[in-house]
Coordinates of C-alpha atoms in Angstrom, one line a residue:
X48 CA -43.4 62.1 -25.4
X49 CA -43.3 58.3 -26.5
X50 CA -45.0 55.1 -23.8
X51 CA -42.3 53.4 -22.3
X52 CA -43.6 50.4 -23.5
X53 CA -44.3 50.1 -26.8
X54 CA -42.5 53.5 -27.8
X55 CA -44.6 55.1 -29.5
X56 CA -46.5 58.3 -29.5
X57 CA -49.7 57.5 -26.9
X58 CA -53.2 58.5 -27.7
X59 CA -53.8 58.9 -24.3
X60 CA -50.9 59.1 -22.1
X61 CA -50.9 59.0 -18.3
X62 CA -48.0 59.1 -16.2
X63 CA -46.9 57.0 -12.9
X64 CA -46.4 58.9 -9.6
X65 CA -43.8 57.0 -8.2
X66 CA -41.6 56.7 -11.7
X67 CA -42.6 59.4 -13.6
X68 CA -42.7 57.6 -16.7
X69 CA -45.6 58.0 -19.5
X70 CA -47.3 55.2 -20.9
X71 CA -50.0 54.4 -23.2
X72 CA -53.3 53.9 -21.0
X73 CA -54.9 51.0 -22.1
X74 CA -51.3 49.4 -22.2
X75 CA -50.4 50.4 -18.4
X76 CA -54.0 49.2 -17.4
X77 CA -53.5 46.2 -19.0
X78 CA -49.9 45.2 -17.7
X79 CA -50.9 46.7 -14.0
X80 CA -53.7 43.8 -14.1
X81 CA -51.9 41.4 -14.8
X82 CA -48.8 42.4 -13.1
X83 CA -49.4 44.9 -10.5
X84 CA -46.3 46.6 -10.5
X85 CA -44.4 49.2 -12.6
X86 CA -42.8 47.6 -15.9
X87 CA -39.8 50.3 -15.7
X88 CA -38.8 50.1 -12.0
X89 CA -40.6 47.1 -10.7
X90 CA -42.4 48.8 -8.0
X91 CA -46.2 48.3 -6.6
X92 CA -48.5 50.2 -9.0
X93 CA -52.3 50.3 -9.0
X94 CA -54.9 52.1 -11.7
X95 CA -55.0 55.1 -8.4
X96 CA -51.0 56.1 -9.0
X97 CA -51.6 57.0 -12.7
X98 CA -52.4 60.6 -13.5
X99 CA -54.1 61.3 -17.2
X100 CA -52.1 64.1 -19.1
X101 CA -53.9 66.6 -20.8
X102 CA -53.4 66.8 -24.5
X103 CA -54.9 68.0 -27.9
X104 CA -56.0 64.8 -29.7
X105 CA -58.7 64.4 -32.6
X106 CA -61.8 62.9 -31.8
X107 CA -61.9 59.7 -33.0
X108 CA -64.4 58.4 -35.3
X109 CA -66.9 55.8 -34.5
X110 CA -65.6 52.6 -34.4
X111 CA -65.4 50.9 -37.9
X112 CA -66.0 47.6 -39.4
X113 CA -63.3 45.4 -40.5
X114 CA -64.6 46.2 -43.8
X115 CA -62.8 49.4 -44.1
X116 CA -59.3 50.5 -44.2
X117 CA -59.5 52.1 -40.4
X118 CA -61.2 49.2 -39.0
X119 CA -58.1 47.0 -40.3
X120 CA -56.0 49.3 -39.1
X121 CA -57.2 49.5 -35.7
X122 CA -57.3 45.7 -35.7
X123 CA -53.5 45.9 -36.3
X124 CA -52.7 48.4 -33.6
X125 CA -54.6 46.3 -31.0
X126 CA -52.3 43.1 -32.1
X127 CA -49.3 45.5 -32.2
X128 CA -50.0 46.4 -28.6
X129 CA -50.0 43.4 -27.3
X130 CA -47.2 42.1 -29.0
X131 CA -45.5 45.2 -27.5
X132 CA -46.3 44.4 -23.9
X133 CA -45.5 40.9 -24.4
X134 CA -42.2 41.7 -26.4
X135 CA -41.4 43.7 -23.1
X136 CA -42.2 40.7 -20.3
X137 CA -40.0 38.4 -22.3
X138 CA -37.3 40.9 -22.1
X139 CA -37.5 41.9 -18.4
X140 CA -37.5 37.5 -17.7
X141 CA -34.6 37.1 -20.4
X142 CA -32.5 39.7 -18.2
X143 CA -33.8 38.1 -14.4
X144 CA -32.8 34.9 -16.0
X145 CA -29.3 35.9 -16.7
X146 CA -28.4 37.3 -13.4
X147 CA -30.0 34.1 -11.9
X148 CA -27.5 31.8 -14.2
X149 CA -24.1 33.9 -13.6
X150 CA -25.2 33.6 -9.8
X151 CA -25.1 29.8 -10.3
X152 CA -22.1 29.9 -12.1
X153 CA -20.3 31.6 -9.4
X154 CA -21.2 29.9 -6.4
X155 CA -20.5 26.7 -8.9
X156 CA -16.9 27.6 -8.9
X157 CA -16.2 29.0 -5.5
X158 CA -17.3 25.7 -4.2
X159 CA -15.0 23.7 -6.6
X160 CA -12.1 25.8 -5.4
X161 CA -13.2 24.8 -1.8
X162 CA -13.4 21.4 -1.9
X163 CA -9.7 21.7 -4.1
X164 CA -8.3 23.6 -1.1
X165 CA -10.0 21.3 1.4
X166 CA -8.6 18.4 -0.6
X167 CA -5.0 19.4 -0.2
X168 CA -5.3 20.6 3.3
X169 CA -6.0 16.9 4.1
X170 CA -3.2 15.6 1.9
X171 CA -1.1 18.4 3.8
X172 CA -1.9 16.6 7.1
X173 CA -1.7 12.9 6.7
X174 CA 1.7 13.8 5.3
X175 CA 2.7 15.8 8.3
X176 CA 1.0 13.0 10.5
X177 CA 3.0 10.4 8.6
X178 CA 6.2 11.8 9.8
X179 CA 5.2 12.2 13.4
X180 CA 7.0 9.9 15.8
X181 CA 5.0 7.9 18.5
X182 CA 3.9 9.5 21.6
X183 CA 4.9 12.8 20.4
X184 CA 8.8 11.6 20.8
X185 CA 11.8 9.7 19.2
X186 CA 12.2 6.4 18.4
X187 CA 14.2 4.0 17.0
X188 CA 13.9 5.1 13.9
X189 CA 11.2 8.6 14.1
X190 CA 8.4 7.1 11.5
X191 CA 5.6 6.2 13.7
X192 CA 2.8 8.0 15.2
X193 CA 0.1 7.1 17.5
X194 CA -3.0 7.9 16.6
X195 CA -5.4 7.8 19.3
X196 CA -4.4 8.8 23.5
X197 CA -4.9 5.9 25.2
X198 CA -3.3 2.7 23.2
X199 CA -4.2 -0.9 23.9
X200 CA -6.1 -1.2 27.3
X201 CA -5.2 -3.3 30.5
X202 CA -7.3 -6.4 29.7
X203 CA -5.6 -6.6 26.3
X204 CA -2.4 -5.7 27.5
X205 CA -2.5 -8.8 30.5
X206 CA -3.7 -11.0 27.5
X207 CA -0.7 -10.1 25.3
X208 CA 1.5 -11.0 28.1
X209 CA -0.3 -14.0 29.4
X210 CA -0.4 -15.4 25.5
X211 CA 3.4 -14.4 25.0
X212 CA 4.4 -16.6 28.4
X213 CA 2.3 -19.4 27.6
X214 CA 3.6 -20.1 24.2
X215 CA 7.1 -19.2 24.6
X216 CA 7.6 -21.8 26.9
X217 CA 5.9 -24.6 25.2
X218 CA 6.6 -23.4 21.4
X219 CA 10.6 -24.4 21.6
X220 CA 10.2 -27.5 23.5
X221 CA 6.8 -28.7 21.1
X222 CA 7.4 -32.1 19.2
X223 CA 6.1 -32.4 15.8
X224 CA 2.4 -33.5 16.3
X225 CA 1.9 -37.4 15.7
X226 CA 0.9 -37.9 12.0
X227 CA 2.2 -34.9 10.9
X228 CA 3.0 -34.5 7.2
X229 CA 6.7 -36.2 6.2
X230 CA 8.6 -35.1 3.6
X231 CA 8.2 -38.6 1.8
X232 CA 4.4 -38.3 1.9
X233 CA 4.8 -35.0 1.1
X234 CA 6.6 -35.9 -2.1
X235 CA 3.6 -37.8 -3.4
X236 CA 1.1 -35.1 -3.2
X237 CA -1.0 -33.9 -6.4
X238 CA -4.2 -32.0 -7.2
X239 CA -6.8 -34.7 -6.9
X240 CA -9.8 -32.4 -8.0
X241 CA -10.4 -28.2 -9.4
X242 CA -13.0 -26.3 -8.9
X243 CA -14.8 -23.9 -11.4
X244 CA -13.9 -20.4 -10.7
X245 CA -15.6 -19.0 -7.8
X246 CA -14.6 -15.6 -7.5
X247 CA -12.5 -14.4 -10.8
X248 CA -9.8 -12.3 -9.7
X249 CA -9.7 -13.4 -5.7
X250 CA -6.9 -12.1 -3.5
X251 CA -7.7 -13.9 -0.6
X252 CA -7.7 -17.5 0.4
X253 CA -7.7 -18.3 3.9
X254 CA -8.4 -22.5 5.4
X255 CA -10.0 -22.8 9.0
X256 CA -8.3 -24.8 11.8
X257 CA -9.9 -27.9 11.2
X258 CA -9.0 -27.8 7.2
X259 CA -13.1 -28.6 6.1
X260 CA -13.6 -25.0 4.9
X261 CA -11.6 -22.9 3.3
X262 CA -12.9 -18.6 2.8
X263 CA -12.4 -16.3 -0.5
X264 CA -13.1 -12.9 -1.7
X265 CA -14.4 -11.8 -4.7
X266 CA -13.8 -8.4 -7.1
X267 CA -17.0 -7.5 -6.3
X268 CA -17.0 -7.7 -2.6
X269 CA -19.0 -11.1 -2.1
X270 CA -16.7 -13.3 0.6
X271 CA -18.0 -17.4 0.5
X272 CA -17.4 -20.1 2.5
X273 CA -16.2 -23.0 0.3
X274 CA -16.8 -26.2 1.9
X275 CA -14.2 -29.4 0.9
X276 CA -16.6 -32.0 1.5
X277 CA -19.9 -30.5 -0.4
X278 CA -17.4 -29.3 -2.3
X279 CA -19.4 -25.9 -2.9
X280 CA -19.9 -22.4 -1.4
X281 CA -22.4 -23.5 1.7
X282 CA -22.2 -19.4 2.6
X283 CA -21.9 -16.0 1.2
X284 CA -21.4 -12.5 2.7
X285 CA -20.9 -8.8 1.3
X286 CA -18.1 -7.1 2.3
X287 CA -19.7 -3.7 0.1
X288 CA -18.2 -1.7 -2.5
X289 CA -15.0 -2.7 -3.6
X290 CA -12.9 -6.0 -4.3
X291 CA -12.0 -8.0 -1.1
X292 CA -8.3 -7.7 -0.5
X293 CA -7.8 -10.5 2.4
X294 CA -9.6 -12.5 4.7
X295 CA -9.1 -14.7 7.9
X296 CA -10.5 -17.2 10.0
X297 CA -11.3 -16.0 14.0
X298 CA -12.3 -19.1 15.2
X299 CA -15.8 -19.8 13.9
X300 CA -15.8 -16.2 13.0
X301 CA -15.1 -14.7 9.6
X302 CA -12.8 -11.3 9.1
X303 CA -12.5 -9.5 5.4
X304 CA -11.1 -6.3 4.3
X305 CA -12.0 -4.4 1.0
X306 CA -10.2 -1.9 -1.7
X307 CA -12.3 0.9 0.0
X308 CA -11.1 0.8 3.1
X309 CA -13.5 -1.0 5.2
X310 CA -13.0 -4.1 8.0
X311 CA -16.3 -6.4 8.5
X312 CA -16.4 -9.3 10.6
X313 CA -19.6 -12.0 10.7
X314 CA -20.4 -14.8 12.8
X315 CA -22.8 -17.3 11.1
X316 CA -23.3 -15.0 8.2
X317 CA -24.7 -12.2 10.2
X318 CA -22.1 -9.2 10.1
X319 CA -21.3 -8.5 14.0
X320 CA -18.7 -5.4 13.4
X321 CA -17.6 -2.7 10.6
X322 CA -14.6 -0.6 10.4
X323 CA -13.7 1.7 8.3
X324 CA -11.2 3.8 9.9
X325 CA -8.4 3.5 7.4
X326 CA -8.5 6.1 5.2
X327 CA -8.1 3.6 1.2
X328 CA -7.1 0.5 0.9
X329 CA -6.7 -2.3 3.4
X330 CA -4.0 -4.3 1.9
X331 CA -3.7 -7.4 4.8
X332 CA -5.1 -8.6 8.0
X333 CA -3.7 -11.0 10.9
X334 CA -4.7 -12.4 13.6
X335 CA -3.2 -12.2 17.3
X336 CA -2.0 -16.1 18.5
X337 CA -4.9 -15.2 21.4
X338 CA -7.3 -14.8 18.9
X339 CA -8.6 -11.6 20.8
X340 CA -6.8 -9.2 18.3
X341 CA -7.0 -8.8 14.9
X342 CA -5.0 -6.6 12.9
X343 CA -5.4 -4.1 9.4
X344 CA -3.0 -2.6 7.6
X345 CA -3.5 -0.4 4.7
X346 CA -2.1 2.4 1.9
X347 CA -2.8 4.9 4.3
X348 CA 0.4 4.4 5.9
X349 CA -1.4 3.1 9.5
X350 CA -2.0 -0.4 11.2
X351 CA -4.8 -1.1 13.4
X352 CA -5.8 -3.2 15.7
X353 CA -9.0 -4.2 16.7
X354 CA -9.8 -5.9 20.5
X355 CA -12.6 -8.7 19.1
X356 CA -13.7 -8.9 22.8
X357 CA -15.5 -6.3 22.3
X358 CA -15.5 -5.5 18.6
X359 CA -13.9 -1.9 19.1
X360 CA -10.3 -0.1 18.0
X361 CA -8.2 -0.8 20.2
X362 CA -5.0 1.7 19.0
X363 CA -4.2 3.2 15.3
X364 CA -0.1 3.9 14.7
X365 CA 0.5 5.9 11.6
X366 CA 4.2 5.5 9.5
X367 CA 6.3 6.4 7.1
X368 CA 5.1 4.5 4.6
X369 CA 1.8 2.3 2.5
X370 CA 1.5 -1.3 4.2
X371 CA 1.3 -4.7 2.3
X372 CA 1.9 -7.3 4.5
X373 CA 1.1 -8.2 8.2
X374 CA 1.8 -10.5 10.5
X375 CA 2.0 -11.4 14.4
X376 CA 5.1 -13.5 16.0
X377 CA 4.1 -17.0 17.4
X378 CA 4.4 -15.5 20.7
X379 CA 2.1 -12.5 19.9
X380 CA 4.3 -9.7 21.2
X381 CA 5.7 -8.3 18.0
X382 CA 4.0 -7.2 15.0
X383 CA 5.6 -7.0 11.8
X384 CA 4.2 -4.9 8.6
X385 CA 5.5 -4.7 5.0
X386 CA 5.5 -1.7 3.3
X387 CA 5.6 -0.3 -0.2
X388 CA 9.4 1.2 0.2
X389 CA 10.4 -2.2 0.8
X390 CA 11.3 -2.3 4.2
X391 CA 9.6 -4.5 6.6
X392 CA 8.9 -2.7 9.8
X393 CA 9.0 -4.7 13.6
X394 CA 6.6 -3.6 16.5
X395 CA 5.9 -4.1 20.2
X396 CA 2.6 -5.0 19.8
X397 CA 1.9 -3.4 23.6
X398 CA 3.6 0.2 23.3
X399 CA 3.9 0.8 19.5
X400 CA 7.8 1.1 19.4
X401 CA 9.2 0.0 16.6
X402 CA 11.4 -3.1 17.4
X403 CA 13.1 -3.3 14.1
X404 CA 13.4 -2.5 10.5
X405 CA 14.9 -5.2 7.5
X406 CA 15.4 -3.8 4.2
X407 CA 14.0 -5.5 1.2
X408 CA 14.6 -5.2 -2.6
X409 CA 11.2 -3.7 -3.4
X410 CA 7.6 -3.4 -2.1
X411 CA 6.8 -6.3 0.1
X412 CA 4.5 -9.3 -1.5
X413 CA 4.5 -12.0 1.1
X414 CA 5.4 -12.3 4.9
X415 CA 5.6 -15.2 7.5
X416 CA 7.1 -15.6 10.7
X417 CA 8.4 -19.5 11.5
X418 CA 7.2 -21.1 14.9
X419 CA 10.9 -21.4 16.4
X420 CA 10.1 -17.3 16.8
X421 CA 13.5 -16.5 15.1
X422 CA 12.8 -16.7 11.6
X423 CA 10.7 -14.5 9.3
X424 CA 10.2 -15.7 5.6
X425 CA 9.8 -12.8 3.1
X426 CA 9.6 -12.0 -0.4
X427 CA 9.3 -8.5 -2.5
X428 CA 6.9 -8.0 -5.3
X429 CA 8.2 -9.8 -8.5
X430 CA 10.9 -11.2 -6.5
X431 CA 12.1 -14.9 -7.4
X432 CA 13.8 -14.9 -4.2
X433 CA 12.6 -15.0 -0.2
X434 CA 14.8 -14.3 2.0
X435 CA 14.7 -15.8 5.7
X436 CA 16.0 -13.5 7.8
X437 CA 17.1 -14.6 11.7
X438 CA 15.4 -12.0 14.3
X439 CA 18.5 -12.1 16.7
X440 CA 21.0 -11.0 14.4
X441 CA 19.1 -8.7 12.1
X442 CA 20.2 -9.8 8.9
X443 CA 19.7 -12.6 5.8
X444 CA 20.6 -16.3 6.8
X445 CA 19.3 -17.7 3.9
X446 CA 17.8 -16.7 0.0
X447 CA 15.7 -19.2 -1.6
X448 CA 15.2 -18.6 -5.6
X449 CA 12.3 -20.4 -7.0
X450 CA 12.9 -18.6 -10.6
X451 CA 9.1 -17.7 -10.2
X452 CA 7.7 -14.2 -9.0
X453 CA 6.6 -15.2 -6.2
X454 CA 3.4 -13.4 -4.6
X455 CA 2.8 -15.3 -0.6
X456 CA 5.0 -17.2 1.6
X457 CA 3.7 -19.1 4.8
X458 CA 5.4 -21.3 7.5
X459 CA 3.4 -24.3 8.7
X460 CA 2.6 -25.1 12.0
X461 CA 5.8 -27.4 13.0
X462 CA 8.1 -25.1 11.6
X463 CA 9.4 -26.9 9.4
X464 CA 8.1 -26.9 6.2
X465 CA 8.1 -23.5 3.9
X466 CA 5.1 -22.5 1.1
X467 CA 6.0 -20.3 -1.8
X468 CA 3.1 -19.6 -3.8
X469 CA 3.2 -17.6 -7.0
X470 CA 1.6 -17.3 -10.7
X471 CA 4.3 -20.1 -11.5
X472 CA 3.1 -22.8 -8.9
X473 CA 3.2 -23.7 -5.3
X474 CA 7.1 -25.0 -4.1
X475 CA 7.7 -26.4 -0.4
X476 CA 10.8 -26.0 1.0
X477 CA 11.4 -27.8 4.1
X478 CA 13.8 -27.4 7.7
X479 CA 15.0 -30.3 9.4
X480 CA 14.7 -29.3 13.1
X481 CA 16.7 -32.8 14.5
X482 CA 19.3 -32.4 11.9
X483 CA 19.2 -28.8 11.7
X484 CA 19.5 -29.0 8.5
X485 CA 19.2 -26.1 5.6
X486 CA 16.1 -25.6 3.7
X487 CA 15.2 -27.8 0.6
X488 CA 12.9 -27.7 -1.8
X489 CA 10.5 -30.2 -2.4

């Protein structure tokens, strides 16, 4: 009959009624008033549940001093008894402890395989939305997909058409404005004055109407308002985390996108609006020629566009492919997007239909329609060459190599004059609408 604690023979052993098990009294008394339960089975235990076995013991002698050998030695027992019951806790916590940590460790990894499921579930469905056509039917080509139900509303939709019958009927017959830029005067241009660096690593650079101030993005999301005549930033915003990947001018307003997928818009540097509906990257924005729609594109394969009247999403149309490049016709009722695959993609800006599609050499860099509203300048990433392509016949009229990658392209306002912008240099090619004459650089 050994204690079940310190496992040796007791000198006066009682047992527990609930467990059964023996222990060494002054051992159990001690544990049960300190612990109140049974150190075998955990259960509630009080002094009252111990029952006292009868056995033949030798009286002990009168307690000795620690002079003597048995005075020692009861010294010794008394330290071996509690380092018995103590010896026992630590074990019982060791144990608890272990179950609590494989518990841990288990619901650790089922909810890393969860999230990993989750993860590709998503993937799964952008994919499958991505291939979705428009409306739930065909179209030309079967790569778009509306998002949302209802698609542009009425008010926008009237705007689009009142824009697209104003312009179209004064855009062919408008003269070159008086004072306008020649290509003599245009000959004796040179930088006049740099600027430190503002923003290192800036994607974005974007002049307002009346050419005084001209808006940039930083890596680190700041967007500032440089002004040409302080010749300094006057203004500064923050677009939030993430490097600013375009920005435009709405008027007196100011539009930026970021790398983490988010659309803000201010209006005397205090932020009016925030998107973030796209889900990464927004690559471009552009504005609508009413200045009542702006326009996102991003790697998530989707354009959006947003009614500013009212600073809400007006319609989101998924495709087949990540989007560069963006950009509205003169007249405002096609949309064009550049993708990743190299093909630039066409839309009716009202019903989402894709228009057209013009094959490119590789992901698309730089796009630009021309004010006569048949031309659209673009260029593929690394490219030395940008093709002009004519909208009514659907192919290349004209290839213009500037033996420069070439990273932006942008008509002017008079439609004649071309930019090509790249890490080599700026070249200006220029259209002679009297003598309709090819482009030439200059």
């Amino acid at each position: 009959m050994l204690c079940a604690i310190s496992g040796e023979a007791p000198q006066r052993p009682v047992a527990s009624r609930k467990s059964g098990n023996v222990f060494e009294k002054r051992l159990i008394e001690a544990y049960i008033t300190e612990n109140g339960r049974d150190p075998v089975t955990d259960e509630d235990l009080s002094p009252e549940d111990l029952v006292e076995l009868k056995t033949s013991r030798i009286v002990r002698p009168r307690p000795p001093t620690l002079t003597s050998i048995p005075s020692l030695l009861s010294v010794f027992q008394n330290e071996w008894d509690a380092l018995a019951l103590e010896t026992y806790t630590l074990r019982q916590q060791l144990t608890q402890t272990r179950q609590e940590l494989s518990t841990a460790l288990y619901q650790h990894d089922a909810a890393v395989r969860v999230i990993a499921r989750l993860s590709r579930e998503r993937d799964e469905a952008r994919e499958a939305l991505s291939r979705v056509s428009v409306h739930g039917g065909p179209t030309a080509t079967g790569e778009a997909m509306q998002v949302d139900s209802t698609g542009l509303s009425r008010d926008l939709i009237a705007k689009i058409d009142a824009t697209q019958e104003q312009l179209s009927k004064t855009r062919r017959k408008r003269a070159v404005p008086e004072g306008w830029v020649t290509s003599d005067a245009l000959n004796s241009f040179a930088p006049i004055e740099k600027s430190k660096v503002l923003y290192g690593g800036s994607r974005s650079f974007a002049v307002n109407t009346r050419g005084d101030s001209a808006l940039l993005g930083g890596t680190d999301g700041r967007v500032g308002i440089y002004s040409m005549s302080d010749k300094a930033i006057v203004q500064e915003m923050h677009a939030g985390n993430g490097s600013v990947t375009d920005a435009v001018w709405i008027g007196d307003r100011v539009a930026a996108s970021t790398s983490t997928g988010n659309v803000k818009i201010w209006e005397n540097g205090t932020e009016v609006a925030t998107f973030s509906s796209h889900a990464g990257e927004v690559t471009a924005l552009a504005l609508h020629p009413s200045g009542d729609i702006l326009a996102s594109v991003g790697v998530d394969k989707s354009y959006i566009f947003y009614d500013l009247t009212t600073n809400i999403i007006a319609t989101q149309i998924l495709t087949n492919s990540a989007l560069t490049t963006a950009g509205f016709h003169p007249d405002g009722h096609l949309f064009a997007a550049g993708g990743v695959n190299g093909q630039i993609k066409v839309y009716d800006v009202k019903s989402a239909t894709n228009a057209a599609n013009f094959d490119s050499t590789g992901p698309i860099a730089g796009m630009s329609f021309s004010e006569n509203g048949t031309w659209l300048a673009t260029a593929a990433n690394g490219s030395t060459v940008v093709s002009i392509w004519d909208l009514r016949k659907a192919a290349v009229i004209h290839r213009i190599d500037i033996s420069s990658p070439i990273s932006a392209v942008q008509w002017e306002y008079s439609g004649q004059f071309l930019a090509i912008a790249g890490p080599g240099g700026l070249v200006v090619q220029q259209y002679s609408k009297t003598s309709k004459k090819g482009l030439s650089p200059y």
